[in-house]
Short mmCIF file of C-alpha atoms and ligand atoms in Angstrom, two decimals:
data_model
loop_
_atom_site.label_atom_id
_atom_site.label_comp_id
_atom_site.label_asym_id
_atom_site.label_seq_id
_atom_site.Cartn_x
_atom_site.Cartn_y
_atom_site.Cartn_z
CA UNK A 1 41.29 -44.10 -6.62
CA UNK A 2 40.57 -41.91 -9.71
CA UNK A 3 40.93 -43.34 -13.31
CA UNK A 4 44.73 -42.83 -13.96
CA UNK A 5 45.00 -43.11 -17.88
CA UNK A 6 43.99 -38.85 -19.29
CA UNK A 7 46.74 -37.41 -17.26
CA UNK A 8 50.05 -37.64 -19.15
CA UNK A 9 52.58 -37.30 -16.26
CA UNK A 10 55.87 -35.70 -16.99
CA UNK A 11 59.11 -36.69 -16.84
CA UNK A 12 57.80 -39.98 -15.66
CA UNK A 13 57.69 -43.72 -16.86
CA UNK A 14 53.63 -43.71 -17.08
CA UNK A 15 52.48 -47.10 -18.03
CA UNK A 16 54.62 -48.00 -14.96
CA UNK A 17 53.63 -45.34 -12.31
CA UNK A 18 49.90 -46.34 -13.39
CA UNK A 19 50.12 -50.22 -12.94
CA UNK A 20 52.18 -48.88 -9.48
CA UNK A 21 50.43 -45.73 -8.63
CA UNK A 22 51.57 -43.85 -5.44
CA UNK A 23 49.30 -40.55 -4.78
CA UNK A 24 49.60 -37.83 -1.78
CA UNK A 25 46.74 -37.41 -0.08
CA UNK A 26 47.95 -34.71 2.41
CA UNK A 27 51.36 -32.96 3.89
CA UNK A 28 52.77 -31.67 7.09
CA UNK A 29 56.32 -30.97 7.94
CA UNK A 30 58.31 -33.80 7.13
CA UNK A 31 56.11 -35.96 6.04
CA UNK A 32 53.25 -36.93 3.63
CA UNK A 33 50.30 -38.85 3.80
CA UNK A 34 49.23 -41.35 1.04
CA UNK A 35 45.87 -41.99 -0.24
CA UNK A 36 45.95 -45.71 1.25
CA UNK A 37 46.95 -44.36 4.78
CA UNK A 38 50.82 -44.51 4.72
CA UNK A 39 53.20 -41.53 6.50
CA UNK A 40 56.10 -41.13 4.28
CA UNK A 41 59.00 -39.71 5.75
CA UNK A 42 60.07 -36.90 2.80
CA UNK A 43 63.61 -36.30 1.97
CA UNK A 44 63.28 -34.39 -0.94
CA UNK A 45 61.44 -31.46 0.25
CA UNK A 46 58.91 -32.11 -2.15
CA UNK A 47 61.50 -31.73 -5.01
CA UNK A 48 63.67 -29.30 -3.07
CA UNK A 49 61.08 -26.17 -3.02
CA UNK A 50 59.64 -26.93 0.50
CA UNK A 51 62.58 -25.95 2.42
CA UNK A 52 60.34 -24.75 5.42
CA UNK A 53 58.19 -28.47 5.52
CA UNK A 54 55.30 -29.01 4.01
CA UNK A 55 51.87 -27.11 4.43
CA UNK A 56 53.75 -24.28 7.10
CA UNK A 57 50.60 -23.16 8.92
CA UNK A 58 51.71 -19.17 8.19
CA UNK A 59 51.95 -20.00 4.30
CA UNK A 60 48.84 -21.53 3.99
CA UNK A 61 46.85 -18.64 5.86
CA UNK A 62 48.80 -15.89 3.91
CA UNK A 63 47.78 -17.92 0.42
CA UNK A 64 43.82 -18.20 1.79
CA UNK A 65 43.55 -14.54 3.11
CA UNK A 66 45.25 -13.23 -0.21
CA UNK A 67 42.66 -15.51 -2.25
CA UNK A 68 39.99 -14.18 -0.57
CA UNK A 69 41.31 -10.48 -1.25
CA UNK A 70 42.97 -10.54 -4.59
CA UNK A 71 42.48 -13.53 -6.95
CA UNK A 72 44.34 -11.97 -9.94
CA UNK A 73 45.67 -8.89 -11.58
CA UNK A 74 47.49 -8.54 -14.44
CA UNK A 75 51.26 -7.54 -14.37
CA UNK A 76 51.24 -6.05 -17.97
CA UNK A 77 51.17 -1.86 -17.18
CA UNK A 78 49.00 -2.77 -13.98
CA UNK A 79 50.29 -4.41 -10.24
CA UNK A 80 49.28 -5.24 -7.08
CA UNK A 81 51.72 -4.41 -4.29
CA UNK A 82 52.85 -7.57 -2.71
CA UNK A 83 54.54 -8.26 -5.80
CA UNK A 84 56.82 -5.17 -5.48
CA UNK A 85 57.32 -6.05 -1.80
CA UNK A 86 58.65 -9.91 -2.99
CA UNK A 87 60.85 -8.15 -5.20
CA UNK A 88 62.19 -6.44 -3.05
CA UNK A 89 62.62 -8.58 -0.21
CA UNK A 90 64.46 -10.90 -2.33
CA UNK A 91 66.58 -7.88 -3.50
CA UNK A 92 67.59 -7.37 0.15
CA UNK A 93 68.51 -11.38 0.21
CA UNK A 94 70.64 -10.98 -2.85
CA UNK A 95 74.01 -10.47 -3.29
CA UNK A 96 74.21 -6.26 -3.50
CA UNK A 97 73.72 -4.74 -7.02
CA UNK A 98 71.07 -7.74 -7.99
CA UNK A 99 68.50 -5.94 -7.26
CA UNK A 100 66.08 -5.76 -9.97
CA UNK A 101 63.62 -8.48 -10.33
CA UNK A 102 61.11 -10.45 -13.32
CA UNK A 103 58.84 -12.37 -12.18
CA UNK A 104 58.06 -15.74 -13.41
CA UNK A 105 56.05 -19.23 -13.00
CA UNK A 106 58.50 -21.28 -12.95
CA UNK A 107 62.51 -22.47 -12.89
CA UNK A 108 62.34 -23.35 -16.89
CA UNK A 109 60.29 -19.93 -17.75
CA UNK A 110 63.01 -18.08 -15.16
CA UNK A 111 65.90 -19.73 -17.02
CA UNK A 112 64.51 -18.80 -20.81
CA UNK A 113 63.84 -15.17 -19.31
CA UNK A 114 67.37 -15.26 -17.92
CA UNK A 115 68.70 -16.06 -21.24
CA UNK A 116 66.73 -13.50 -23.01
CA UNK A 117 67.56 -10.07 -21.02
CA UNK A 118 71.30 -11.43 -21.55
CA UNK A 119 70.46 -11.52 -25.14
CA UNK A 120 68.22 -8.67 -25.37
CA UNK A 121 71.25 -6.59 -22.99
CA UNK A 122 73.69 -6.83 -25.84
CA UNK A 123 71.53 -5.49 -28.11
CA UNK A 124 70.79 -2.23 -26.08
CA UNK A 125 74.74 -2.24 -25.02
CA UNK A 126 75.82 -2.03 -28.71
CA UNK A 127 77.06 -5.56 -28.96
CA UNK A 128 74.22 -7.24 -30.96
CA UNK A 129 77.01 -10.37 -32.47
CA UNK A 130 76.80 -11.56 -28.84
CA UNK A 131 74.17 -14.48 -29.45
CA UNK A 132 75.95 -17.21 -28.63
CA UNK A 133 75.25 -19.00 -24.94
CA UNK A 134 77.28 -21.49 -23.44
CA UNK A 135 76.29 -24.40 -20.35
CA UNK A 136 77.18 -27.22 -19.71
CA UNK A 137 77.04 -30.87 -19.67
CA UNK A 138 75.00 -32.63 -17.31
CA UNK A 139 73.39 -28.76 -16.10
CA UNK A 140 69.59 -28.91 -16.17
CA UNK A 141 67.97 -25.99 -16.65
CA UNK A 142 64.53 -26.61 -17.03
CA UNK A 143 62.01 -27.97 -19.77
CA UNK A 144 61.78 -25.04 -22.09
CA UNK A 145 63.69 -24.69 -25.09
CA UNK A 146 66.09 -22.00 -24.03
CA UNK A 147 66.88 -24.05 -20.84
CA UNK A 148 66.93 -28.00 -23.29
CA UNK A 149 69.40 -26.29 -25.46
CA UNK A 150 72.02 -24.69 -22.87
CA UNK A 151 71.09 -27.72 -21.00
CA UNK A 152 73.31 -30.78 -20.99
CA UNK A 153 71.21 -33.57 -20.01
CA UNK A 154 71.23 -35.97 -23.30
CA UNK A 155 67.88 -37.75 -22.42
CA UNK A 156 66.29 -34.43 -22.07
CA UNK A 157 67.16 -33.55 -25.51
CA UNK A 158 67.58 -36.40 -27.91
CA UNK A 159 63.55 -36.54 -28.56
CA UNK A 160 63.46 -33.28 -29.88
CA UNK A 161 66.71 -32.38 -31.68
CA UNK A 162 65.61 -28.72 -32.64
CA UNK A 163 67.20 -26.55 -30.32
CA UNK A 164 68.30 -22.81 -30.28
CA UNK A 165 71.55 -22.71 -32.10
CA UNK A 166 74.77 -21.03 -31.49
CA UNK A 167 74.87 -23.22 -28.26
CA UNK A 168 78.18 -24.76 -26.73
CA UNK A 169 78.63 -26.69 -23.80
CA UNK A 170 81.32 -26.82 -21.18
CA UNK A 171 82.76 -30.03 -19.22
CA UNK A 172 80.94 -30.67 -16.37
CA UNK A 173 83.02 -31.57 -13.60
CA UNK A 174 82.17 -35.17 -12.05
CA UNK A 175 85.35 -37.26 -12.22
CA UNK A 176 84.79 -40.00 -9.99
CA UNK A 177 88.37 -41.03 -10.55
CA UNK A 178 89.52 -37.76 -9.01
CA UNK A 179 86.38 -36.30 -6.89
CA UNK A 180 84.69 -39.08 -5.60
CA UNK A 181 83.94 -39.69 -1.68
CA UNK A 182 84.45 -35.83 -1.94
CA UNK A 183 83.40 -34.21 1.45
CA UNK A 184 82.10 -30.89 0.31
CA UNK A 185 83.93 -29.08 -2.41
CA UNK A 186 86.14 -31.05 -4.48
CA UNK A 187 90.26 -30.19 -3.94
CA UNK A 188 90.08 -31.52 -7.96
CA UNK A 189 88.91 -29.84 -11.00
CA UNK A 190 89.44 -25.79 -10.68
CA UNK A 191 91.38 -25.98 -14.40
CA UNK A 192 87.54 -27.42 -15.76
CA UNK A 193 86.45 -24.04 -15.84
CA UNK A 194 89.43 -23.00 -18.12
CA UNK A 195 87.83 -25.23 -21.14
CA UNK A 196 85.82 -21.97 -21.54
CA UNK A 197 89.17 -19.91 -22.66
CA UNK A 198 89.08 -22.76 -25.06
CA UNK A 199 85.00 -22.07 -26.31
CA UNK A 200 85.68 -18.22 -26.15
CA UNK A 201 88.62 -18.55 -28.54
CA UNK A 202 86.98 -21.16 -30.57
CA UNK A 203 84.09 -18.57 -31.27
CA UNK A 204 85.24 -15.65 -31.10
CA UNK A 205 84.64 -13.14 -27.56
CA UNK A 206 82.14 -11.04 -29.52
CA UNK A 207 79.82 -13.94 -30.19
CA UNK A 208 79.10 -15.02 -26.82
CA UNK A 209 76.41 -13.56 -24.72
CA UNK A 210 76.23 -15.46 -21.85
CA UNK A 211 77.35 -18.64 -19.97
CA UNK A 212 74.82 -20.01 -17.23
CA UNK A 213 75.87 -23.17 -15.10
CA UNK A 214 74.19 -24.48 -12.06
CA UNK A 215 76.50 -23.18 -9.21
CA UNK A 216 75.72 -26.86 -7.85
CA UNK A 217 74.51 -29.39 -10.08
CA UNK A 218 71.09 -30.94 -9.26
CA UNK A 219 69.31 -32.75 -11.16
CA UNK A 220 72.17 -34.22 -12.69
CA UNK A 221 72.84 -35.79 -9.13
CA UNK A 222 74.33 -33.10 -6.72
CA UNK A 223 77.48 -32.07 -8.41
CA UNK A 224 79.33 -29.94 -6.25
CA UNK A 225 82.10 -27.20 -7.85
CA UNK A 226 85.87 -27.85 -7.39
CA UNK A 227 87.49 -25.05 -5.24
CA UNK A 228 88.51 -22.26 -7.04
CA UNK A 229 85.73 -23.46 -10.06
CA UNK A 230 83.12 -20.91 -9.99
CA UNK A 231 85.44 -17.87 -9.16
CA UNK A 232 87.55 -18.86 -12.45
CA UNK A 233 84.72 -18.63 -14.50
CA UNK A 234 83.33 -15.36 -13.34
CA UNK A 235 86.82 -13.62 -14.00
CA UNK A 236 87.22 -15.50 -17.83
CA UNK A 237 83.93 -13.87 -18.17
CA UNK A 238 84.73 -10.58 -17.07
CA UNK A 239 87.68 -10.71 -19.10
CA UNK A 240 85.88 -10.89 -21.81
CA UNK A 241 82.48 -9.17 -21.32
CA UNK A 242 80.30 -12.42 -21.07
CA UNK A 243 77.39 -12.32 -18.51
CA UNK A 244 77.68 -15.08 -16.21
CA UNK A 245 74.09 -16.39 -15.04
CA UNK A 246 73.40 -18.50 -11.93
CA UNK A 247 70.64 -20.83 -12.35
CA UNK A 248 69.81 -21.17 -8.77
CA UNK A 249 66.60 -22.81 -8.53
CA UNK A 250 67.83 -25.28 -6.19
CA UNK A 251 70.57 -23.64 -3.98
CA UNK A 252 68.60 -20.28 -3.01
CA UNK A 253 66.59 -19.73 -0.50
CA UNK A 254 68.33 -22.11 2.12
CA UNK A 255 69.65 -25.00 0.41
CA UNK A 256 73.02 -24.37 0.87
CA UNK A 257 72.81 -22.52 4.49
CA UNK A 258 72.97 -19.62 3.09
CA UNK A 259 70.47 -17.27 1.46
CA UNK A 260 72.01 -17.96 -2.04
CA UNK A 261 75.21 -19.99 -3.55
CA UNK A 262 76.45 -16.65 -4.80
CA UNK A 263 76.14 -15.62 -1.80
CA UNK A 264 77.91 -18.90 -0.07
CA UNK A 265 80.52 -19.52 -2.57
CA UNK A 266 81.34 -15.41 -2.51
CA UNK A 267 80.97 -15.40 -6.30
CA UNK A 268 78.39 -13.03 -7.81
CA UNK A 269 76.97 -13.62 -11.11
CA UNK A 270 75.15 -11.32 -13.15
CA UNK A 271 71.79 -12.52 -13.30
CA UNK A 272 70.61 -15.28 -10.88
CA UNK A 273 67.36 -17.54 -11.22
CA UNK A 274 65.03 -18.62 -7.89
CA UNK A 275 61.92 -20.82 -8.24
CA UNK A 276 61.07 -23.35 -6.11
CA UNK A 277 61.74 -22.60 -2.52
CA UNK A 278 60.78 -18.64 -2.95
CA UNK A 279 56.80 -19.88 -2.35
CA UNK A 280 58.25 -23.07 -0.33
CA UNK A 281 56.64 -24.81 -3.12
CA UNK A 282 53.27 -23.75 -1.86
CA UNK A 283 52.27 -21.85 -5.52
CA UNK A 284 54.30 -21.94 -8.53
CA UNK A 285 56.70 -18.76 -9.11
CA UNK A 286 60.03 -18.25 -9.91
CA UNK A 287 61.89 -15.04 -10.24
CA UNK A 288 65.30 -13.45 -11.86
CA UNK A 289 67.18 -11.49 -10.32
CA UNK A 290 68.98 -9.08 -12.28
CA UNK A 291 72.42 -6.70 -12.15
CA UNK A 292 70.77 -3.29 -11.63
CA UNK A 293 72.79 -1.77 -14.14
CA UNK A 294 71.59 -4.39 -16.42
CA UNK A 295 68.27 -3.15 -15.60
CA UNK A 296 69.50 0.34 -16.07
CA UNK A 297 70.76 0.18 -19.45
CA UNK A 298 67.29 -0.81 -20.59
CA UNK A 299 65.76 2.00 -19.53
CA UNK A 300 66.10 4.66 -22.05
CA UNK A 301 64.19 5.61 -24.82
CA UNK A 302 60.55 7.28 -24.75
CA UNK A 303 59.28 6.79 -21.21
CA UNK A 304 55.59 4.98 -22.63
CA UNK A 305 57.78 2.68 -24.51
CA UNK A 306 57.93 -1.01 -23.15
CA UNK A 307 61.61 -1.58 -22.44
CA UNK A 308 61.98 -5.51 -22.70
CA UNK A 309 59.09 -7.02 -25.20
CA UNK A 310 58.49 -10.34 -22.49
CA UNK A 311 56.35 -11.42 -19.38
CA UNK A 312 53.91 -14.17 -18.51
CA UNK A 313 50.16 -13.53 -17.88
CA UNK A 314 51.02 -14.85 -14.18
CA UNK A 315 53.87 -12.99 -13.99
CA UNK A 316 53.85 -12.08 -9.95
CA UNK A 317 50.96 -14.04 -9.37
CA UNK A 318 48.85 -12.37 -5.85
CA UNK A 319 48.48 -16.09 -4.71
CA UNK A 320 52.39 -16.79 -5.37
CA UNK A 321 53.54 -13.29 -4.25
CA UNK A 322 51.65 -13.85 -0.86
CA UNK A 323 52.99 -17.85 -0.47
CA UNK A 324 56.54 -15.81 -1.38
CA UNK A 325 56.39 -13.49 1.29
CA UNK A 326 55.40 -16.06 4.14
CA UNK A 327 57.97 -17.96 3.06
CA UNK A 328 60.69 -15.40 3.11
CA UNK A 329 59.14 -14.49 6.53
CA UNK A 330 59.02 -18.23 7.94
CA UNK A 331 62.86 -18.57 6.77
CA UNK A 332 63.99 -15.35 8.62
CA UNK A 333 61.80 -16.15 11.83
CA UNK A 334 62.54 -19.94 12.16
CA UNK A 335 66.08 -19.01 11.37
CA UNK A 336 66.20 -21.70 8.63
CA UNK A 337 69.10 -20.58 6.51
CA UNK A 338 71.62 -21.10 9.49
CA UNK A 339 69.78 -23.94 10.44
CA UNK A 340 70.84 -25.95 7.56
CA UNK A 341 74.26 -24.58 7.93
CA UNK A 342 74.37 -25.86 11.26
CA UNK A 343 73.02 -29.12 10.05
CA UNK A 344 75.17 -29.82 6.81
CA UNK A 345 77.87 -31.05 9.24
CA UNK A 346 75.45 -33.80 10.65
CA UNK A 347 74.11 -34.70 6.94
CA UNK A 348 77.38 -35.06 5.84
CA UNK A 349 78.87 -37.49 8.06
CA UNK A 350 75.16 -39.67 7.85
CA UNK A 351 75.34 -39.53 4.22
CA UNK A 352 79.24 -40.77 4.11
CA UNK A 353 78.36 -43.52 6.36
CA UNK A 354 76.83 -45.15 3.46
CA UNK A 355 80.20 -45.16 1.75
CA UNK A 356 80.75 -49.33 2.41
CA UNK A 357 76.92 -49.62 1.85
CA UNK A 358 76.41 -52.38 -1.17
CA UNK A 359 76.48 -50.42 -4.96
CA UNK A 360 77.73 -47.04 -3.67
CA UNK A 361 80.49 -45.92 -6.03
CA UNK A 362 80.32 -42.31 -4.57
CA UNK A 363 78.83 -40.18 -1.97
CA UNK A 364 78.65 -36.66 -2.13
CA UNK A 365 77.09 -33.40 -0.56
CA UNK A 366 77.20 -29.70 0.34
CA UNK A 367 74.61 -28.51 2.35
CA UNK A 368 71.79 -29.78 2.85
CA UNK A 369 72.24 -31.47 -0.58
CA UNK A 370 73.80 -34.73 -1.21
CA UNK A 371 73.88 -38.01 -3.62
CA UNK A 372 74.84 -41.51 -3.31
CA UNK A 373 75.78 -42.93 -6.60
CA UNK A 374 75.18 -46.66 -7.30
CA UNK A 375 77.18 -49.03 -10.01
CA UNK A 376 74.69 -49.09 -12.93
CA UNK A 377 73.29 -52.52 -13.48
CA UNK A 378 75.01 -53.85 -16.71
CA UNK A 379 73.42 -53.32 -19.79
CA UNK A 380 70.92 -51.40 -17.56
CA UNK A 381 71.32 -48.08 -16.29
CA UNK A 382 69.09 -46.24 -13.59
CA UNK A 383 67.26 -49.66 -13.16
CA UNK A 384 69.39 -49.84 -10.03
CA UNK A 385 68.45 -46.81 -8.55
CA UNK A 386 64.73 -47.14 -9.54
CA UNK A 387 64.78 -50.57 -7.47
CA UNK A 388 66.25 -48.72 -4.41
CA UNK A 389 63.76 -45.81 -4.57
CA UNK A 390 61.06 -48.54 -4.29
CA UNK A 391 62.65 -50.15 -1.45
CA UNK A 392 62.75 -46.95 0.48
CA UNK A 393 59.25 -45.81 -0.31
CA UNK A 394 58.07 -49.30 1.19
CA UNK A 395 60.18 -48.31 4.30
CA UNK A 396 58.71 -45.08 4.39
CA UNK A 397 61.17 -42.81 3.24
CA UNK A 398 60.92 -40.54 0.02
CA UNK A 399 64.37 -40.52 -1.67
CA UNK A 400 64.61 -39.13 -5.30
CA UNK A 401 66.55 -41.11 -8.04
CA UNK A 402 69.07 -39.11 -10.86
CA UNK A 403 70.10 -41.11 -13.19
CA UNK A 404 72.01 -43.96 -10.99
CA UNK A 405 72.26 -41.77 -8.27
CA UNK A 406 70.25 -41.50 -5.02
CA UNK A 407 69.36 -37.51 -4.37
CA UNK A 408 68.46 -36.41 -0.56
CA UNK A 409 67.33 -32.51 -0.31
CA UNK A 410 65.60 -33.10 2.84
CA UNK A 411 63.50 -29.60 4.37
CA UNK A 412 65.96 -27.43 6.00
CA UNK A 413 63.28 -28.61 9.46
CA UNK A 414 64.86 -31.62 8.99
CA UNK A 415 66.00 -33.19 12.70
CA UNK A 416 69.56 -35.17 13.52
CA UNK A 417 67.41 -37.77 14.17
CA UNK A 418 65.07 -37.59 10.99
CA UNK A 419 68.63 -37.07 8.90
CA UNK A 420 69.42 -41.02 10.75
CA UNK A 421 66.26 -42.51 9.87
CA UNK A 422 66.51 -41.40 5.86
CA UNK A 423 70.12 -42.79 5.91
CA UNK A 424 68.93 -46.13 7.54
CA UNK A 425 66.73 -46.42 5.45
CA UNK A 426 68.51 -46.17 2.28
CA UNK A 427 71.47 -48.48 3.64
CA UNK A 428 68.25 -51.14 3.85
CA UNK A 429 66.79 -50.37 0.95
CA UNK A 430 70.35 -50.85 -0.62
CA UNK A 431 70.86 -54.32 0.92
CA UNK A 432 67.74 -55.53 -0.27
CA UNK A 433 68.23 -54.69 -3.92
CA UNK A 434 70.74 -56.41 -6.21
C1 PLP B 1 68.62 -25.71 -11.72
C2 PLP B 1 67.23 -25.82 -12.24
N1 PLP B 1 66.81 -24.95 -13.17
C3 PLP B 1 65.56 -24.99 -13.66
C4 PLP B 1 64.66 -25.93 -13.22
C5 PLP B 1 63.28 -25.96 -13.79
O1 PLP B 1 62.36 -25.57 -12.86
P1 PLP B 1 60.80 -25.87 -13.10
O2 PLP B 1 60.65 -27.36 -13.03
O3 PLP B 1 60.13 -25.11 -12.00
O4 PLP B 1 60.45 -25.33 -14.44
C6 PLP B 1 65.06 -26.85 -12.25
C7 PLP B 1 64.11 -27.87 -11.76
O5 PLP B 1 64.47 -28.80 -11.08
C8 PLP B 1 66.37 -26.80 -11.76
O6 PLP B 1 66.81 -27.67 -10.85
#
């Protein structure tokens, strides 16, 4: 065991982890390996980015040949081709017209890029007042300060209180009283998306850029849209010129049976963020995928002139643009994307089978995404939920906790039978805790 005390872990309780340490040795498929010997049964695809299993056998030989061919080039005036070929196969996956592509490292840098072409695309469109941005409570949309700020997560805030301004937040759209024990999409909760008539009027149409929601809420504990939600906001923003971004660094690639939400729910947004599944999790990249006349109206002006003043050093990493590629291949040869459409059925009726377990106040899911929600202790929230996660990982099973909520993202290789054992094991682990 290594010492444990330089590394500063994030978005974790360290003085805790350390006196309780659990550390991955190795990964195959649906599982993990510990350092003291244990198989752990993963139903979090890592943290939903390894929607193909862990350490696919094609993946890992496409990341070693391409380290052993290309280590790095920069993307600033230079390339290397696989990165134009991951653009656009991913182009090809999107819905048509978002078709242009930045590169990025990561959801959070793929959500402040997002937020900046909208930004910077008023500007070269003649409507330079638009700097307002609007998300929405309980979205999370990364660590950076673009994606804090639209964000509506309040412990992922409070601790720093400067945040971009000329930020507004919609309601999110959990209302247990109405929604919960919802089977898919809520019937409740369309007329949600209408409290943005009520932000546009409150400041003005000219002032708003951009609104970006989640088109399913993750992090915030799998918080699927009402019917008729996502299509209402798209036309309030058409209405009135706002671009409507898709943060979908969850639900592409897979997670919804489908190669995109957009693309599932039929609603198209303007620009769309990808991360974590477009390298199955193998190297860190994430990607936005933008309107091609967005892209268009950029590029004027002398031709040796750089169009948008923004980019990462790793932008379309060689290692990450080969993981990409395997990936994209292993989801179109395995069939994956209709796999988990043929297996959200399955996961569904599992997951609602925990309905009577003991705590559950609500069970939802879409996909091959899906929560249980606990009762909060009294005068202790997520304590609950932490207890249960530790229950499960001593049966074996790697659940993820939100909050007071339970998360299961399982790998879209998931089998009926794996789906049983992650749902037994929960209704133990929920038994055993008080
Ligand atoms: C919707 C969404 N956006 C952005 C992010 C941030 O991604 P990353 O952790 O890769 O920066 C996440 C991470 O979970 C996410 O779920």
């Amino acid at each position: 065991m290594p010492d444990l005390s330089a590394y500063w872990m994030p978005f974790t309780a360290n003085r805790y982890f350390k006196s309780h340490p659990v550390l991955m040795e190795s990964a195959a498929g649906m599982y993990y390996r510990t350092v003291d010997g244990r198989e752990l049964l993963d139903a979090i695809a890592g943290l939903w980015c390894c929607n193909a299993g862990h350490c696919h056998p094609r993946i890992t030989a496409a990341v070693q040949a391409q380290a052993e061919r290309l280590d790095y080039a920069t993307a600033f005036q230079l390339g290397h081709p696989d990165a134009f070929r991951v653009a656009d196969r991913l182009a090809a996956l999107a819905p048509a017209g978002l078709n242009r592509v930045f590169f990025t490292n990561s959801g959070s840098e793929a959500v402040d890029t997002a937020l900046k072409i909208a930004l910077a695309w008023h500007q070269v469109n003649g409507e330079p007042g638009r700097t307002r941005l609007i998300g929405r409570e309980r979205g999370y949309h990364g660590a950076g300060f673009g994606g804090i700020s639209v964000g509506g997560i309040d412990a992922n805030r409070r601790q720093f209180r400067a945040l971009l301004p000329g930020v507004d937040h919609l309601p999110h759209t959990h209302a247990p009283e109405h929604n919960a024990f919802s089977r898919g999409q809520p019937a409740w909760g369309a007329h949600l998306a209408d409290q943005l008539e009520e932000l546009i009027a409150r400041h003005d149409p000219a002032t708003i850029a951009a609104v970006i929601v989640e088109p399913v809420a993750g992090s915030a504990g799998v918080l699927v849209p009402p019917v008729g939600y996502l299509e209402k906001l798209r036309e309030i923003c058409n209405r009135h010129g706002i671009l409507l971004i898709f943060d979908e660094v969850i639900t592409a690639l897979g997670r919804l049976g489908a190669s995109s939400a957009a693309e599932f729910f039929g609603v198209r947004p303007d620009l769309m963020t990808v991360a974590k599944a477009l390298t199955n999790g193998a190297v860190p990249m994430g990607a936005v995928l933008v309107d091609q006349r967005i892209y268009d109206d950029f590029m004027h002006g002398p031709e040796r002139t750089i169009e948008l003043f923004h980019g990462y050093t790793y932008s379309g990493h060689p290692l990450a643009a080969a993981a990409a590629l395997a990936a994209l291949d292993v989801y179109a040869d395995e069939g994956l994307f209709a796999r988990a459409a043929a297996l959200a059925p399955v996961f569904e009726a599992a997951l609602h089978e925990l309905a009577d377990a003991p705590h559950v106040i609500d069970v939802r899911n879409l996909g091959l995404m899906g929560a249980v929600e606990l009762e909060p202790r009294p005068g202790a929230p997520t304590q609950r939920a932490l207890d249960v996660f530790r229950a499960a990982l001593d049966a074996g099973v790697l659940v993820r906790t939100t909050g007071d909520s339970i998360a299961l993202t399982p790998s879209l290789i998931v089998t009926e039978a794996q789906i049983q054992e992650i749902t037994h094991a929960l209704r133990r682990a929920l038994e055993r805790v008080d």
